[in-house]
PDB file of C-alpha atoms and ligand atoms in Angstrom:
ATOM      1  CA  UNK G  12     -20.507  10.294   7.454  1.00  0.00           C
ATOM      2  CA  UNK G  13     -19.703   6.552   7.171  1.00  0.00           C
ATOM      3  CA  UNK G  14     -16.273   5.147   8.802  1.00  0.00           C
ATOM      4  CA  UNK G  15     -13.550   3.507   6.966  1.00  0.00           C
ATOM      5  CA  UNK G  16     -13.767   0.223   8.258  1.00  0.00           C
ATOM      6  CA  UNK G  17     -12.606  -2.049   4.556  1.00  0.00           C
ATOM      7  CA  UNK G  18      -9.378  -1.920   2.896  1.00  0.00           C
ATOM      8  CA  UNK G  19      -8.417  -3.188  -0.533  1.00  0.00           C
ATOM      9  CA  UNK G  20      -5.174  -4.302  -1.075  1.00  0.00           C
ATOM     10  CA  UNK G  21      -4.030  -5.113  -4.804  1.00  0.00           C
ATOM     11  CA  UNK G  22      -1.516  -7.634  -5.322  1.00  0.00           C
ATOM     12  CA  UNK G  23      -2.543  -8.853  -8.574  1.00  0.00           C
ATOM     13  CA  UNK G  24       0.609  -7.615 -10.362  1.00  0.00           C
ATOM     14  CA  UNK G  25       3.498 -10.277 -11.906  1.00  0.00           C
ATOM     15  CA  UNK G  26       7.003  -8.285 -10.216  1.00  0.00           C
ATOM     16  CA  UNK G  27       8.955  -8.084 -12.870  1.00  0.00           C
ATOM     17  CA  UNK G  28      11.344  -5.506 -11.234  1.00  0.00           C
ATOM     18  CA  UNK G  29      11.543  -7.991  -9.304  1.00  0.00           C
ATOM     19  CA  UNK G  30      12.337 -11.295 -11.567  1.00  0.00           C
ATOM     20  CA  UNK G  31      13.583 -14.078 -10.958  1.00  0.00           C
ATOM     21  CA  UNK G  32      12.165 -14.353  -7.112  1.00  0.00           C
ATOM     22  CA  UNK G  33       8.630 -13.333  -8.709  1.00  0.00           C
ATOM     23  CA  UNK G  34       8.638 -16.338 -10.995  1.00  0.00           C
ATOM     24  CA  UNK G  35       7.515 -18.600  -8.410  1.00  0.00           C
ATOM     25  CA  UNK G  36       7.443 -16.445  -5.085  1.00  0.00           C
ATOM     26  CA  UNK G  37       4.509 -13.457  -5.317  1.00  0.00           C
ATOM     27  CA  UNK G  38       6.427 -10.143  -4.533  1.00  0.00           C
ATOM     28  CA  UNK G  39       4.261  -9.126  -1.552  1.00  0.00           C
ATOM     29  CA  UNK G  40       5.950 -11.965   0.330  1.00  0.00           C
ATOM     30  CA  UNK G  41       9.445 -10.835  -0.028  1.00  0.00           C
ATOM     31  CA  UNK G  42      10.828 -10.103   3.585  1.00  0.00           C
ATOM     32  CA  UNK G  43      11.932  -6.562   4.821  1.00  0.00           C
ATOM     33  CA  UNK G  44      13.866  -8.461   7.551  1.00  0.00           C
ATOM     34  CA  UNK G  45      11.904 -11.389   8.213  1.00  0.00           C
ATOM     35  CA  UNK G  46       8.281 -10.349   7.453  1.00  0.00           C
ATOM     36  CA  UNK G  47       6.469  -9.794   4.296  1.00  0.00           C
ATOM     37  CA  UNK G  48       6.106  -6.622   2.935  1.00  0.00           C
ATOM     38  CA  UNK G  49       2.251  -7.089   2.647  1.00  0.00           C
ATOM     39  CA  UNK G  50       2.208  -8.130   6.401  1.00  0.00           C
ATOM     40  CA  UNK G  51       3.836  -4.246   6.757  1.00  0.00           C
ATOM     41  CA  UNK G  52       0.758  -3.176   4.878  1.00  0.00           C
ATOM     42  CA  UNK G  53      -2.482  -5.085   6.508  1.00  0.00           C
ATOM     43  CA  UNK G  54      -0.563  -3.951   9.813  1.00  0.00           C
ATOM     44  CA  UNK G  55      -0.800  -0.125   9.091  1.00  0.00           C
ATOM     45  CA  UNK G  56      -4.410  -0.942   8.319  1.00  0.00           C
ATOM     46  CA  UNK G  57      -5.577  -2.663  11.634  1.00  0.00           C
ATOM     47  CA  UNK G  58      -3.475   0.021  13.582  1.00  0.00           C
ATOM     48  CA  UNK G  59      -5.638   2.470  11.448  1.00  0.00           C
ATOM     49  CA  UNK G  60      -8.859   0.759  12.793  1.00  0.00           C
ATOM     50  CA  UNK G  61      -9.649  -1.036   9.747  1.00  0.00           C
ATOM     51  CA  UNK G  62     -10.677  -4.737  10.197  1.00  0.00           C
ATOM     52  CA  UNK G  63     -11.710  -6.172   6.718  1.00  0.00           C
ATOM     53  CA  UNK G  64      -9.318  -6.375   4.472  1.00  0.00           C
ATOM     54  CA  UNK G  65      -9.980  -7.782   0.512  1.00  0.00           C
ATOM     55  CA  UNK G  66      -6.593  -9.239  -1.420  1.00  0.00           C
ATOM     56  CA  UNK G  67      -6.860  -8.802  -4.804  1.00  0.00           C
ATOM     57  CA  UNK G  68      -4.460 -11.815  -6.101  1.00  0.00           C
ATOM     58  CA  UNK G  69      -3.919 -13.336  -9.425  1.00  0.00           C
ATOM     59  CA  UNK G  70      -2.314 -17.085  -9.555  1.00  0.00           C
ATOM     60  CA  UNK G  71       0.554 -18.053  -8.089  1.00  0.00           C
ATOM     61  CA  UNK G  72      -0.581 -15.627  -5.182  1.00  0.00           C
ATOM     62  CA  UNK G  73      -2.029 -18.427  -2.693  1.00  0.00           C
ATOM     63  CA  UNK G  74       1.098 -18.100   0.216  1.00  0.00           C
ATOM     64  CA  UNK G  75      -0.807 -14.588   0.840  1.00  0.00           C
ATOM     65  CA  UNK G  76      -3.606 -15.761   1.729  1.00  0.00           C
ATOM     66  CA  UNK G  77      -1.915 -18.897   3.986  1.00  0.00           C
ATOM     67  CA  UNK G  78      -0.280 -16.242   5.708  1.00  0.00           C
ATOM     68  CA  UNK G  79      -2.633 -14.349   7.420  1.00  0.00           C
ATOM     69  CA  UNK G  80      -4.520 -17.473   8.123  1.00  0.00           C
ATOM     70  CA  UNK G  81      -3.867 -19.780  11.508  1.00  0.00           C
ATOM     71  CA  UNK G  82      -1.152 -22.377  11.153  1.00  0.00           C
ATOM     72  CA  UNK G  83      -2.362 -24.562  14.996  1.00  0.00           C
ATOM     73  CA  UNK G  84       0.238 -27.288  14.170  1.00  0.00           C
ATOM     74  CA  UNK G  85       2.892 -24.410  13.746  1.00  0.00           C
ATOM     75  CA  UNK G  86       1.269 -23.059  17.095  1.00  0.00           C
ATOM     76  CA  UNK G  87       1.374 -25.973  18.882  1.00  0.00           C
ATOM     77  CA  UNK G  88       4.854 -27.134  17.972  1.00  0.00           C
ATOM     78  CA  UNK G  89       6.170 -23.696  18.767  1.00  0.00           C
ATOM     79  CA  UNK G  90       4.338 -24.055  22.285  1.00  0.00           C
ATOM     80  CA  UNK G  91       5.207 -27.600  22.904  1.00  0.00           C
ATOM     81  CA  UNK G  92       8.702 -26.489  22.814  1.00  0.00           C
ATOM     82  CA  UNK G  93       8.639 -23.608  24.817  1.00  0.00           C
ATOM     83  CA  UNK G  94       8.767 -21.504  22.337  1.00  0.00           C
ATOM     84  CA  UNK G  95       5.552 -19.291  23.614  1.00  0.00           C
ATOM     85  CA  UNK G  96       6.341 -15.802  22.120  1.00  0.00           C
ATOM     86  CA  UNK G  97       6.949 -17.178  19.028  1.00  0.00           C
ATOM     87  CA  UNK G  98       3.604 -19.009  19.256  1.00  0.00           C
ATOM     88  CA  UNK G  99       1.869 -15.830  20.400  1.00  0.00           C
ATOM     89  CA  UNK G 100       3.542 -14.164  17.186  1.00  0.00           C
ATOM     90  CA  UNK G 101       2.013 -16.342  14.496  1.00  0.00           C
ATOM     91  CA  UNK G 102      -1.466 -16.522  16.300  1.00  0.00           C
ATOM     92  CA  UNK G 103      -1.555 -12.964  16.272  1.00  0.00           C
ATOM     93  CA  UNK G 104      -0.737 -12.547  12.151  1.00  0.00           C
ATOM     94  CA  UNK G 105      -3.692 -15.052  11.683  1.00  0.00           C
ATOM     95  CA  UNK G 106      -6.085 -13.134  13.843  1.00  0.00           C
ATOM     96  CA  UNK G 107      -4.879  -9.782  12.976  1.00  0.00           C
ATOM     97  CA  UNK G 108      -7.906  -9.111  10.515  1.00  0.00           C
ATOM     98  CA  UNK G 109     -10.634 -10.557   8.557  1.00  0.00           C
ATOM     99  CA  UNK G 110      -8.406 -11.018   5.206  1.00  0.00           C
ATOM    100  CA  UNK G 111     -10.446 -12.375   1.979  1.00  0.00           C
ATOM    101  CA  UNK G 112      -8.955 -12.682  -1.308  1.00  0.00           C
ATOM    102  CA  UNK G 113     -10.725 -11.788  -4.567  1.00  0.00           C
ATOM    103  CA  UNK G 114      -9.013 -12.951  -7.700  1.00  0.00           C
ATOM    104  CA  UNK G 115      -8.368 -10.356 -10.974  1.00  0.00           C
ATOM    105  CA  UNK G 116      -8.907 -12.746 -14.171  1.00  0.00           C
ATOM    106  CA  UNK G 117      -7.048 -10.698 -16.379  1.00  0.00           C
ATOM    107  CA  UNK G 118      -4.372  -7.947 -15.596  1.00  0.00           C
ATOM    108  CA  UNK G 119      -6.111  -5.151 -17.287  1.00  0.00           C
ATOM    109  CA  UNK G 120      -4.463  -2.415 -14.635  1.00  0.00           C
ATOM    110  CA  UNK G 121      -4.839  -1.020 -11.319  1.00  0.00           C
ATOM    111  CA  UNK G 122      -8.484   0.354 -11.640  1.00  0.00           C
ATOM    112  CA  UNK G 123     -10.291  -3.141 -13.284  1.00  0.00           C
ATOM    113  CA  UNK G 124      -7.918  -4.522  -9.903  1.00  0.00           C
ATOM    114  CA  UNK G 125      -9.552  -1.999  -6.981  1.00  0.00           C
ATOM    115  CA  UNK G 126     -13.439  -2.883  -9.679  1.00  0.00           C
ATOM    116  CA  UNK G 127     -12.985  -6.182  -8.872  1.00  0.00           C
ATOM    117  CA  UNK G 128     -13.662  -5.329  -4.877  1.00  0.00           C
ATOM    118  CA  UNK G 129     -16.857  -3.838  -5.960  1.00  0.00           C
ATOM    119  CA  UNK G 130     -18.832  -6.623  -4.044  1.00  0.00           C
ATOM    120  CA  UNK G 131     -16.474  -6.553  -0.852  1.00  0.00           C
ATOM    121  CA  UNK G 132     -16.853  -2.716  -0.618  1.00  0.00           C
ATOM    122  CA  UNK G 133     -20.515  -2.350  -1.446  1.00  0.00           C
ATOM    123  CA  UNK G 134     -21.588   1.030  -1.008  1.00  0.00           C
ATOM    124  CA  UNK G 135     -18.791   2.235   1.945  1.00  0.00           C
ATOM    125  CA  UNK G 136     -16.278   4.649   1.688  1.00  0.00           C
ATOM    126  CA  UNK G 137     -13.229   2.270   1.795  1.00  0.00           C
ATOM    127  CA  UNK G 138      -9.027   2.723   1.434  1.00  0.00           C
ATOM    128  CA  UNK G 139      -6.618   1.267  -1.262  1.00  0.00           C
ATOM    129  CA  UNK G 140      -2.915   0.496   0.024  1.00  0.00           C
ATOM    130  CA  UNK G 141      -0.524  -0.714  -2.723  1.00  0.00           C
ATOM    131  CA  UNK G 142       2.077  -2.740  -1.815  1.00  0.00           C
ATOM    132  CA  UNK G 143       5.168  -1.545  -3.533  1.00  0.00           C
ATOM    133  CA  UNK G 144       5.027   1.436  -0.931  1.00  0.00           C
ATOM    134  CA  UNK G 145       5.105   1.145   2.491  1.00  0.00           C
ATOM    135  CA  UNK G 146       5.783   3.719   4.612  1.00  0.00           C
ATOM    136  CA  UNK G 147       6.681   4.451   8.081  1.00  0.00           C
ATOM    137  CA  UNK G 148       5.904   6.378  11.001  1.00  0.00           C
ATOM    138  CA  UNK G 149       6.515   5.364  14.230  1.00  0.00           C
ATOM    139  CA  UNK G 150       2.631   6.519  15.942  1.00  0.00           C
ATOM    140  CA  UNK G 151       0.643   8.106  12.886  1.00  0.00           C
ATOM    141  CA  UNK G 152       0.297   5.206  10.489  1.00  0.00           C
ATOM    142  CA  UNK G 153      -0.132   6.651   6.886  1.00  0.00           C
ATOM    143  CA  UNK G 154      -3.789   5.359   5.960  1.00  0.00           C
ATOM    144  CA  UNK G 155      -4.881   6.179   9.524  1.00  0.00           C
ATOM    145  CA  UNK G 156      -3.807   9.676   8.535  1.00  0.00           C
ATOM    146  CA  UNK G 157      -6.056  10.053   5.720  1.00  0.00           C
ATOM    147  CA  UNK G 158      -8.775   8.575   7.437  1.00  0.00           C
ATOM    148  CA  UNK G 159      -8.356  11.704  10.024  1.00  0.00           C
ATOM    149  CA  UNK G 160      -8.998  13.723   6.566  1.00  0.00           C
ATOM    150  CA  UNK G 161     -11.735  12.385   5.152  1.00  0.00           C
ATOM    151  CA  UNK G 162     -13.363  12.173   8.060  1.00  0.00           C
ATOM    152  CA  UNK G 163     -13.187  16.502   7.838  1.00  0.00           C
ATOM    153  CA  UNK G 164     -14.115  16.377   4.683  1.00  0.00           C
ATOM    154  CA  UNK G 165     -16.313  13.667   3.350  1.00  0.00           C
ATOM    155  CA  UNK G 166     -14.575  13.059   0.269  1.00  0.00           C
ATOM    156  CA  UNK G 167     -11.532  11.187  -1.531  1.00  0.00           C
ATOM    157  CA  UNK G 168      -8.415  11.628  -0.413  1.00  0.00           C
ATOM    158  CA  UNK G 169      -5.146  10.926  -1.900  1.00  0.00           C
ATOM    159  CA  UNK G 170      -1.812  10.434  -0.177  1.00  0.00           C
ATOM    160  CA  UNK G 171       0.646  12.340  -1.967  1.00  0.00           C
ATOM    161  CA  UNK G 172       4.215  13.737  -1.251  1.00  0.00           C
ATOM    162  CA  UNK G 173       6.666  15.718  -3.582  1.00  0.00           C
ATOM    163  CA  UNK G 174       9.498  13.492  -5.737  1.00  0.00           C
ATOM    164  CA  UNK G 175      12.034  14.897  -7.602  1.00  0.00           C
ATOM    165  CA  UNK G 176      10.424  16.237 -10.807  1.00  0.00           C
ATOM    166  CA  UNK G 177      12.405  13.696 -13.156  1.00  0.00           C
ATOM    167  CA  UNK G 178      10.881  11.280 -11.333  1.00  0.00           C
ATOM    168  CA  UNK G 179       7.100  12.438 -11.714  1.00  0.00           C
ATOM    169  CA  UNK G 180       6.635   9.696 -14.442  1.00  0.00           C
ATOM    170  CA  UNK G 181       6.536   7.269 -12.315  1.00  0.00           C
ATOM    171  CA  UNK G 182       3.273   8.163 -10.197  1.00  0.00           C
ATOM    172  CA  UNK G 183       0.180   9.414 -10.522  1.00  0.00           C
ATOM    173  CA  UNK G 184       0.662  13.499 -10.839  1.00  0.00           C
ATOM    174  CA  UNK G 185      -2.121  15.826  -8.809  1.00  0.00           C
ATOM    175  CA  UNK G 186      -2.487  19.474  -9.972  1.00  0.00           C
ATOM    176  CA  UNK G 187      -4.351  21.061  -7.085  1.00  0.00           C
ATOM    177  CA  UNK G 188      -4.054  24.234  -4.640  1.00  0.00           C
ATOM    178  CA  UNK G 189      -2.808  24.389  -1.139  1.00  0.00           C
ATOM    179  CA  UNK G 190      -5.643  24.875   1.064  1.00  0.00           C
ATOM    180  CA  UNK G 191      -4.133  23.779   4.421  1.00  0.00           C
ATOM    181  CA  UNK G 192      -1.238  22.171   6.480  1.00  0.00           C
ATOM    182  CA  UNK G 193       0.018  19.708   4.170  1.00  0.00           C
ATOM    183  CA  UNK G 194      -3.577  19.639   2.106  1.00  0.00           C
ATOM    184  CA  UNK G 195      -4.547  20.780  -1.416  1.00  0.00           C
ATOM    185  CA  UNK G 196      -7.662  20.718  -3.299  1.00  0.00           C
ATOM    186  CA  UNK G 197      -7.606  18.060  -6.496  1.00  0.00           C
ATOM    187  CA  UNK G 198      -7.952  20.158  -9.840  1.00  0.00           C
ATOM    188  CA  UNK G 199      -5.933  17.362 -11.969  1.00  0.00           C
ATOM    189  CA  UNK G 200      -4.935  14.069 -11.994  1.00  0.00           C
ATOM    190  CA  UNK G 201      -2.288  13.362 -14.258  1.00  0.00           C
ATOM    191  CA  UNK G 202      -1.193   9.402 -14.880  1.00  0.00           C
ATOM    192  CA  UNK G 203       2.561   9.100 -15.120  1.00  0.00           C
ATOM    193  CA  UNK G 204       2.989  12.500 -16.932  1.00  0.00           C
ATOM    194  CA  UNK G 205       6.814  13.571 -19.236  1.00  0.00           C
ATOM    195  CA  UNK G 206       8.333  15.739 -16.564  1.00  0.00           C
ATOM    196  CA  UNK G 207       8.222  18.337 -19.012  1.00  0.00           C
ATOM    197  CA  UNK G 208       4.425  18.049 -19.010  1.00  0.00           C
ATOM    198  CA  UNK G 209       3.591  17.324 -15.162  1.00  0.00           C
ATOM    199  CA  UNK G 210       1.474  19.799 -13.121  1.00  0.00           C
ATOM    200  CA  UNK G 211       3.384  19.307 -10.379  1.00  0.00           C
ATOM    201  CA  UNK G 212       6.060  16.964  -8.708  1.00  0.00           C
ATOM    202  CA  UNK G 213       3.339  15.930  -6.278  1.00  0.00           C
ATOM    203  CA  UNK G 214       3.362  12.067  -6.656  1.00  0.00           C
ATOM    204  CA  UNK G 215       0.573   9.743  -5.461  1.00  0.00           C
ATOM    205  CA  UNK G 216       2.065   7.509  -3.275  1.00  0.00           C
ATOM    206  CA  UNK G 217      -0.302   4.356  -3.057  1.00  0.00           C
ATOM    207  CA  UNK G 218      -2.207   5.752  -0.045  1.00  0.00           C
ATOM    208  CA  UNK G 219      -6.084   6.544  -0.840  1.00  0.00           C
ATOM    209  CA  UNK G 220      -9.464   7.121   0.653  1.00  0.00           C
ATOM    210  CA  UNK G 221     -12.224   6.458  -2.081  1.00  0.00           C
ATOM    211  CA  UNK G 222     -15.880   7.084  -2.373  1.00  0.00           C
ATOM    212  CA  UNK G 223     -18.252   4.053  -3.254  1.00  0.00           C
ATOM    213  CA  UNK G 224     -18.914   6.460  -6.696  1.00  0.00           C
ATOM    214  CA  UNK G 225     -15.598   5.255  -7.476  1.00  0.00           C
ATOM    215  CA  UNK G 226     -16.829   2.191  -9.080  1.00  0.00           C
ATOM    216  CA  UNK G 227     -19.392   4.221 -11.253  1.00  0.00           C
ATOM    217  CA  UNK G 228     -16.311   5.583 -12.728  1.00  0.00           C
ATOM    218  CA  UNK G 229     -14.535   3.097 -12.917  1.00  0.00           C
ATOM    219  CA  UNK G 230     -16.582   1.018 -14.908  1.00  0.00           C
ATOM    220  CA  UNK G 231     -16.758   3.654 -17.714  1.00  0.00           C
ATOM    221  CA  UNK G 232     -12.752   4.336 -17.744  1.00  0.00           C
ATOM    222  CA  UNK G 233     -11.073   3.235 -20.579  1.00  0.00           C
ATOM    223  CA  UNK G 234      -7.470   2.069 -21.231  1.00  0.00           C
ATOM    224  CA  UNK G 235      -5.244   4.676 -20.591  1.00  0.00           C
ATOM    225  CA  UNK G 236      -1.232   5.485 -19.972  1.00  0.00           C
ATOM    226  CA  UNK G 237       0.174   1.556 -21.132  1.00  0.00           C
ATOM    227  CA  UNK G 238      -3.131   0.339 -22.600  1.00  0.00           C
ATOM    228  CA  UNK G 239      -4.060   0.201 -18.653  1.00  0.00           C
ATOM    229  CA  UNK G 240      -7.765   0.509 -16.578  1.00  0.00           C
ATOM    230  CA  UNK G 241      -5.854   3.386 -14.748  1.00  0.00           C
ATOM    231  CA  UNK G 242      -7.401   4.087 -11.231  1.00  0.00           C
ATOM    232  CA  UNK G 243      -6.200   7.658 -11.453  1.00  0.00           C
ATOM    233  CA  UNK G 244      -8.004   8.045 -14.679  1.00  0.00           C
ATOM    234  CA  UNK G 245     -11.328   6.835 -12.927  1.00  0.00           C
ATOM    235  CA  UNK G 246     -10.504   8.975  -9.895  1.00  0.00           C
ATOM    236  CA  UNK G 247     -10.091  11.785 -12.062  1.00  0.00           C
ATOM    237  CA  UNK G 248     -13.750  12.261 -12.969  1.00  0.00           C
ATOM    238  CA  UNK G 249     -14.754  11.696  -9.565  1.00  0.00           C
ATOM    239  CA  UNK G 250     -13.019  14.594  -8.663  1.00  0.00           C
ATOM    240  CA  UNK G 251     -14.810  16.210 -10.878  1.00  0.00           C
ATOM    241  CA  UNK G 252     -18.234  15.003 -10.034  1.00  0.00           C
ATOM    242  CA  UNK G 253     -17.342  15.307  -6.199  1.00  0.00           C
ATOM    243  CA  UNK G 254     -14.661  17.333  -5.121  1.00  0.00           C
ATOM    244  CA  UNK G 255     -11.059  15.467  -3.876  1.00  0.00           C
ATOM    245  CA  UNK G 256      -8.253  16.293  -1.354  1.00  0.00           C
ATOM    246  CA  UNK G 257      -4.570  15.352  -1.423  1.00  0.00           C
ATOM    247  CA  UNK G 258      -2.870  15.072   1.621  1.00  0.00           C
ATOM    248  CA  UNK G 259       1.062  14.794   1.999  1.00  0.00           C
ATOM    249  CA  UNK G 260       1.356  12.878   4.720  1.00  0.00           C
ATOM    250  CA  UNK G 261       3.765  12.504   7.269  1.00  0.00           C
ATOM    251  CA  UNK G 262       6.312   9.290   6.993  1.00  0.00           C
ATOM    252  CA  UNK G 263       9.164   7.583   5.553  1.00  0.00           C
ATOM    253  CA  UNK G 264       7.991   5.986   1.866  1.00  0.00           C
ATOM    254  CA  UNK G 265      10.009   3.075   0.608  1.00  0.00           C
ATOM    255  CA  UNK G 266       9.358   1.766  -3.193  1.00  0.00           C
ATOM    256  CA  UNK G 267       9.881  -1.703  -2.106  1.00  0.00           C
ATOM    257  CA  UNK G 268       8.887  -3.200  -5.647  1.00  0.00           C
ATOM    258  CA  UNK G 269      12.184  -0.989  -7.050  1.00  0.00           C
ATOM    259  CA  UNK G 270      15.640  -3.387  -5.936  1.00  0.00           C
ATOM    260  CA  UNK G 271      17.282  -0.197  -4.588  1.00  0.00           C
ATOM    261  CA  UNK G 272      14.192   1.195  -2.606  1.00  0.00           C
ATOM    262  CA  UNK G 273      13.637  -2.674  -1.176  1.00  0.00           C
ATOM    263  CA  UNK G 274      17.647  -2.368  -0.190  1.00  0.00           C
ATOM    264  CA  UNK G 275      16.973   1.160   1.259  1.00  0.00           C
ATOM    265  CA  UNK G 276      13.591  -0.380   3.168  1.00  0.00           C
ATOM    266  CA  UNK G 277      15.500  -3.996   4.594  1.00  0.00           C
ATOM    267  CA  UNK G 278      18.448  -1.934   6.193  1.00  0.00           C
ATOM    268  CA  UNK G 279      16.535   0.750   7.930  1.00  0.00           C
ATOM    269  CA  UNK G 280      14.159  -1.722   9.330  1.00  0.00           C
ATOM    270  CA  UNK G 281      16.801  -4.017  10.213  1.00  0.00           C
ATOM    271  CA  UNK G 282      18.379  -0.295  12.233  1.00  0.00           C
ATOM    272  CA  UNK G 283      14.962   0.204  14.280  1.00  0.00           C
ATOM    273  CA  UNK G 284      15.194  -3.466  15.219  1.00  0.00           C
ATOM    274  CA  UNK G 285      16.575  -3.501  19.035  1.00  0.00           C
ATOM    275  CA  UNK G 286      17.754  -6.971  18.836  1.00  0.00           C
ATOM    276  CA  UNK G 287      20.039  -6.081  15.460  1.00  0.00           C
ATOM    277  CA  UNK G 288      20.575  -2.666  15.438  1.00  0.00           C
ATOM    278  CA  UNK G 289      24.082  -2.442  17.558  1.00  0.00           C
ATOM    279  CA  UNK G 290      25.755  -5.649  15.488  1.00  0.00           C
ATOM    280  CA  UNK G 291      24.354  -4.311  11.874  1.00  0.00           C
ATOM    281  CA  UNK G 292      25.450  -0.440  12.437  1.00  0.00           C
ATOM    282  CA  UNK G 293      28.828  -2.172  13.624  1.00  0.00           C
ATOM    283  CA  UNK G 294      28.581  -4.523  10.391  1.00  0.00           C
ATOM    284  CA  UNK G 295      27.307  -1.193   8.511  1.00  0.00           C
ATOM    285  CA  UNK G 296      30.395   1.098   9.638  1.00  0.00           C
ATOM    286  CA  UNK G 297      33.155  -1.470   8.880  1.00  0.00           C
ATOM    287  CA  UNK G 298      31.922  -2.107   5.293  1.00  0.00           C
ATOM    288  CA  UNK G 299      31.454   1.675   4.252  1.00  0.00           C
ATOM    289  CA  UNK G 300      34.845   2.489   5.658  1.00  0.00           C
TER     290      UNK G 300
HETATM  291  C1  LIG C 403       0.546   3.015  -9.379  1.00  0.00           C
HETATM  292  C2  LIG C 403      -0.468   4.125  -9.751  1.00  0.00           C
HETATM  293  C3  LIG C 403       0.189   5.492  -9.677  1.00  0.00           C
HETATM  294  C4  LIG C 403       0.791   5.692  -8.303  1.00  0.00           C
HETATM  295  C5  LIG C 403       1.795   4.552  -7.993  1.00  0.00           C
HETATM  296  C6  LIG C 403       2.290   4.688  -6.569  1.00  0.00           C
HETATM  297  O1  LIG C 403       1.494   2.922 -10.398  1.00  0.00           O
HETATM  298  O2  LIG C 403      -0.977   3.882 -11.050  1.00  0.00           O
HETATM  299  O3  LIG C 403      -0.770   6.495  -9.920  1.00  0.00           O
HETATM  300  O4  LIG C 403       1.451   6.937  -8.237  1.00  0.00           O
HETATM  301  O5  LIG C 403       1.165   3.277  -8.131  1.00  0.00           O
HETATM  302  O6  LIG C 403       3.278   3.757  -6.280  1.00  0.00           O
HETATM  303  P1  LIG C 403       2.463   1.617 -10.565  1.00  0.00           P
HETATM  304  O7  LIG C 403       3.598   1.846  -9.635  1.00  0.00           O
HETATM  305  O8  LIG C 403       1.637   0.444 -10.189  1.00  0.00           O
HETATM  306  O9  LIG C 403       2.869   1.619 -11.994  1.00  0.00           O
END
């Protein structure tokens, strides 16, 4: 069986939960803290083992791809003043992976965005982490999780958890069977279903591991839920053609392209954060009082 070794990371999208920093500012470089949200993402990709990663941008995206290149006159300022960890810091998000950007012409929807990595991918299993979640876990990094999967079982796998059943219509839905610790088979694949009509209220949460095949799919799926290329349209006839695991993974999700879920994600990284935590709880406590 073939290792995960490429990730695909749309960012193609415009942020309009997000407006006004999106008119000018791409979403994926909103801080949590003081680093971008996608910089959370390509980092729970190399800590997964994965060292090519493909961008899939739109315009207005270019300070993604300055970011995870090397900035030597930022370096050698930083150094020259004795600012050496600092230095060491940005060096390290410019050498952190081999990060290419492919643009998507047109925003036809999630699955023309992960087509357009056809030529990165070739014909390799590869992952797909969406930016508006990240999630955390302190040593099992989400992707790296599924990778531990599909390496057991040789096909897609989706990472999925349960949300509150009113809010199934805003994921993709998976009808399966529980076959395992925290696995199920994939029998259905619902796009943003009425709660009245969902399967289930397990929610695809941006975390997949995706056959090559994919693309075959793909390039036969037609607009679906909002006049969309839906990736979990395309990946629902590969499940049928192949067989497909969910896996509800172990982490803390954060909806980080939602205002409150971006609150939620800024003060409980700013809490694991030795070098804030005591001052901001102390900030935290005297405000909620
Ligand atoms: C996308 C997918 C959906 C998935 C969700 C996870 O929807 O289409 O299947 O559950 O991401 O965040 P979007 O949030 O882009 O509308």
């Amino acid at each position: 069986m073939k290792k995960i070794k490429k990730a695909v990371i749309p960012a193609a999208g415009w942020g309009t939960r997000f407006l006004p920093v999106t008119k000018s500012t791409p979403k994926e470089m909103l801080p949590i803290v003081d680093t971008p949200t996608i910089q959370y993402i390509v980092e729970e990709a190399v800590r997964s083992g994965i060292e090519d990663i493909c961008i899939i941008t739109s315009p207005y995206k270019k300070a993604i791809e300055d970011h995870f290149d090397r900035t030597k006159e930022l370096e050698q300022l930083l150094s020259a003043t004795g600012k050496e960890a600092l230095a060491e810091e940005v060096r390290a998000i410019g050498e952190m992976a081999n990060v290419v950007a492919i643009r998507q012409k047109e925003a036809l929807g999630l699955g023309h965005a992960v087509y357009c990595a056809k030529p990165f991918v070739g014909d390799e299993p590869f992952a797909v982490l969406l930016g508006d979640d990240v999630v955390y876990h302190g040593d099992k990094p989400c992707i790296g999780q599924l990778m531990d999967v599909y390496a057991d079982k040789g096909v897609s796998v989706l990472g999925v958890q349960t949300v509150a059943r009113e809010n199934i219509s805003k994921y993709g839905c998976v009808a399966g069977r529980q076959v395992g610790d925290r696995l199920y088979t994939v029998e259905g694949l619902v796009e943003k279903p009425k709660p009245e009509e969902a399967p289930s209220n397990v929610a695809v949460l941006g975390r997949y591991i995706i056959t090559p095949e994919i693309f075959r799919h793909l390039e036969n799926t037609k607009p679906g839920a909002g006049g969309e290329i839906q990736l979990t349209d395309g990946l629902k006839t590969l499940a049928e053609e192949q067989g497909m695991y969910a896996y509800d993974f172990e982490g803390r999700r954060y909806d980080v392209g939602d205002r409150l879920g971006f609150l939620e994600a800024t003060v409980e990284y700013a809490l694991r954060r030795e070098e804030l935590r005591d001052d901001f709880m102390q900030y935290l406590k005297g405000i909620v009082k």
